[in-house]
JSON list of C-alpha atoms in Angstrom, two decimals:
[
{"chain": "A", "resi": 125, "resn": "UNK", "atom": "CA", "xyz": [-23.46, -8.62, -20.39]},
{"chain": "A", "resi": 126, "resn": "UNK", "atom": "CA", "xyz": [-22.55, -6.49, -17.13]},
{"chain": "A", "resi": 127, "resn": "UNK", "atom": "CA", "xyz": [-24.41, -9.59, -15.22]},
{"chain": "A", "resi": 128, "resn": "UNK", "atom": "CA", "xyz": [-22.50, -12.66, -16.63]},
{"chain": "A", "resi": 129, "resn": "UNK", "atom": "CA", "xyz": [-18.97, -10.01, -15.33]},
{"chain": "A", "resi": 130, "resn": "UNK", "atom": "CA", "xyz": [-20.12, -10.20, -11.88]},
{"chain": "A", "resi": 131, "resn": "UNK", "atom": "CA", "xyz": [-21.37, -13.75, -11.53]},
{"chain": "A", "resi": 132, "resn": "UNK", "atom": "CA", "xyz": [-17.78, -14.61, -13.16]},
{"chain": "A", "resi": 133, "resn": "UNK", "atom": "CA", "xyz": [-15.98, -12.02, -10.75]},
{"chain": "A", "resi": 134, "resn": "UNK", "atom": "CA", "xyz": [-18.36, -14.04, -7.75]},
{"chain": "A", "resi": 135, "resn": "UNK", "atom": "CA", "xyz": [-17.43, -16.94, -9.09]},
{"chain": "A", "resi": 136, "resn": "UNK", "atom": "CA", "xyz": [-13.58, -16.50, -9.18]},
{"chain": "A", "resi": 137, "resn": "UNK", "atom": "CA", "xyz": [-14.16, -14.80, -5.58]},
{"chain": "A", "resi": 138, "resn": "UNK", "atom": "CA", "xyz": [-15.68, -18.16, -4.22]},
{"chain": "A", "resi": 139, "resn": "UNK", "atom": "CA", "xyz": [-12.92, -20.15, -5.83]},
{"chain": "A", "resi": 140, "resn": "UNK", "atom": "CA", "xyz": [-10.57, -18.32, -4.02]},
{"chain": "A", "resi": 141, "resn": "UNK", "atom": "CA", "xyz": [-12.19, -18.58, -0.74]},
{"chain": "A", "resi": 142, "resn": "UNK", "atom": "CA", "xyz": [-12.80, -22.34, -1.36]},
{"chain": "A", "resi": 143, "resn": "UNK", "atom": "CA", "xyz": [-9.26, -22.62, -2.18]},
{"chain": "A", "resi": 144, "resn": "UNK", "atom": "CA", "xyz": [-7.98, -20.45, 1.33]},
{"chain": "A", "resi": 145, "resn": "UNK", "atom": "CA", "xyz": [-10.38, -22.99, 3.07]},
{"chain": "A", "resi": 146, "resn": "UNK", "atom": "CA", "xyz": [-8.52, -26.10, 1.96]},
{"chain": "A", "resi": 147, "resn": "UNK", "atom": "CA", "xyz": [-5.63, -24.71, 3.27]},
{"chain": "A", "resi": 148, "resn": "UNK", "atom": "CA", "xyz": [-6.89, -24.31, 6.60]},
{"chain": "A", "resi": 149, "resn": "UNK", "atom": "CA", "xyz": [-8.52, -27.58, 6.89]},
{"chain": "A", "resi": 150, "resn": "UNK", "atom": "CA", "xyz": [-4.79, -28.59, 5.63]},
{"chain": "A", "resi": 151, "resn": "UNK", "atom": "CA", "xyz": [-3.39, -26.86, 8.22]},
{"chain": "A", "resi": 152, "resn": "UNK", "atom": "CA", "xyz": [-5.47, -27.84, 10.75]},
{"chain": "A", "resi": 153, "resn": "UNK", "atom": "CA", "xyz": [-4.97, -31.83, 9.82]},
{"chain": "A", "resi": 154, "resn": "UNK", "atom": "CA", "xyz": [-1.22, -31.55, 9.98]},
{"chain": "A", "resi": 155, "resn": "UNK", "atom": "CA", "xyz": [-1.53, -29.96, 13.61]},
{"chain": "A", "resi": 156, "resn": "UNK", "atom": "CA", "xyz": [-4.14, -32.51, 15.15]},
{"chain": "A", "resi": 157, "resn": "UNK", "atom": "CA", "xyz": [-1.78, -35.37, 13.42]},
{"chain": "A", "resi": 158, "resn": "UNK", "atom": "CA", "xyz": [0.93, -34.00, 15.26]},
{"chain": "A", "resi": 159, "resn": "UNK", "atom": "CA", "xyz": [-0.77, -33.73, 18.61]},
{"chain": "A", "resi": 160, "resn": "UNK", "atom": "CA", "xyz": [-1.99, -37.42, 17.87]},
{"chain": "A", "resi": 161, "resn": "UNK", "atom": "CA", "xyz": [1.71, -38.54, 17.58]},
{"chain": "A", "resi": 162, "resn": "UNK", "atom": "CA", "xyz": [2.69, -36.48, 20.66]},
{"chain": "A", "resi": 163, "resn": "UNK", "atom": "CA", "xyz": [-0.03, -38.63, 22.96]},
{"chain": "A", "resi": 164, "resn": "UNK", "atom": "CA", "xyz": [1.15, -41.75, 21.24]},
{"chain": "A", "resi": 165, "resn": "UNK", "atom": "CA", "xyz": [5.02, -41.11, 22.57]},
{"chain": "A", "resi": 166, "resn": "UNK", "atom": "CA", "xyz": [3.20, -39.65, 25.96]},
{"chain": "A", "resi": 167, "resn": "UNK", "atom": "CA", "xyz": [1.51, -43.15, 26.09]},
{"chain": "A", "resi": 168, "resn": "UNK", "atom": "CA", "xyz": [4.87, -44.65, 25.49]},
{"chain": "A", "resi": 169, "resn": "UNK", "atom": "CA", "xyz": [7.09, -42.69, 27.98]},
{"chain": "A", "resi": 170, "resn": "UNK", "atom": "CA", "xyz": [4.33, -43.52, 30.41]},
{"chain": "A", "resi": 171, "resn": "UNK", "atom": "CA", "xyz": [5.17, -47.31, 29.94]},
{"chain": "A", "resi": 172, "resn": "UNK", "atom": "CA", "xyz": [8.77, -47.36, 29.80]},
{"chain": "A", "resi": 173, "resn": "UNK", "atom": "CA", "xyz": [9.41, -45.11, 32.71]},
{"chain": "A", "resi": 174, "resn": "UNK", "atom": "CA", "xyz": [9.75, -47.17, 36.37]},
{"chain": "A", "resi": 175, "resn": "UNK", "atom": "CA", "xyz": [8.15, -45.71, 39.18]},
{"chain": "A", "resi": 176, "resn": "UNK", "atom": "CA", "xyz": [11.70, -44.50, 40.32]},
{"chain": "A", "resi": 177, "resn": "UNK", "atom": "CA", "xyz": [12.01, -42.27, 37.70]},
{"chain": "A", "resi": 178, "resn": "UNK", "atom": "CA", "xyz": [9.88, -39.40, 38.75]},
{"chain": "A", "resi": 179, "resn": "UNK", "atom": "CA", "xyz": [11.51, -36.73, 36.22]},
{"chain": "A", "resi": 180, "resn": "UNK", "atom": "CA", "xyz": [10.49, -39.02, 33.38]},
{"chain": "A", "resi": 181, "resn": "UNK", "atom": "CA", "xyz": [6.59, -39.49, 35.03]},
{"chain": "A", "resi": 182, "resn": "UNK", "atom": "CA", "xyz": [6.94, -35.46, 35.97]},
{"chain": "A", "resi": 183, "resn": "UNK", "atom": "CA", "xyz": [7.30, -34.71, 31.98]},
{"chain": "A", "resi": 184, "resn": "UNK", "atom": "CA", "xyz": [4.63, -37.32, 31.00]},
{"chain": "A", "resi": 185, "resn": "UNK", "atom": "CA", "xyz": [2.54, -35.29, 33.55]},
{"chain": "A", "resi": 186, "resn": "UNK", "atom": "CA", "xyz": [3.30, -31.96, 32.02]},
{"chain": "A", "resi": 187, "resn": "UNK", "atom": "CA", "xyz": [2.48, -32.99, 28.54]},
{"chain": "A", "resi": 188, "resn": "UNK", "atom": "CA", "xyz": [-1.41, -33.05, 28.09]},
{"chain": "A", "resi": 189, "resn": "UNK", "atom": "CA", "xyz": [-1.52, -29.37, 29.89]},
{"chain": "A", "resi": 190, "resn": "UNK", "atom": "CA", "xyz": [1.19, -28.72, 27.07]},
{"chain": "A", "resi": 191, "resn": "UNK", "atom": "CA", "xyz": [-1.20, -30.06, 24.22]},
{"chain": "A", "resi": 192, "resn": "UNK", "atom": "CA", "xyz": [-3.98, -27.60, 25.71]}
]
């Protein structure tokens, strides 16, 4: 009896930690989504600015050290 307590108390332990998991990987999607999105409007700020328009080139510049 005392063994089927534990392998149900390991069992709920596991759960847990395969539950805190999924949240992590969660986490971890929503902030390489985000840093996808940020190169996207990098990529786009690099096309739209002119060559006269150094502050705009300066930021684009900036940003991939920024992502690091």
């Amino acid at each position: 009896m005392r063994l089927a307590e534990e392998q149900k108390k390991q069992k709920e332990e596991l759960h847990k930690k395969i539950i805190n998991l999924e949240k992590q990987l969660d986490a971890k999607q929503v902030v390489q989504l985000e840093i996808e999105q940020l190169r996207g409007k990098m990529n786009v700020m690099k096309h739209m600015g002119d060559e006269e328009d150094l502050e705009v080139l300066n930021k684009v510049e900036l940003m991939p050290k920024a992502l690091v």
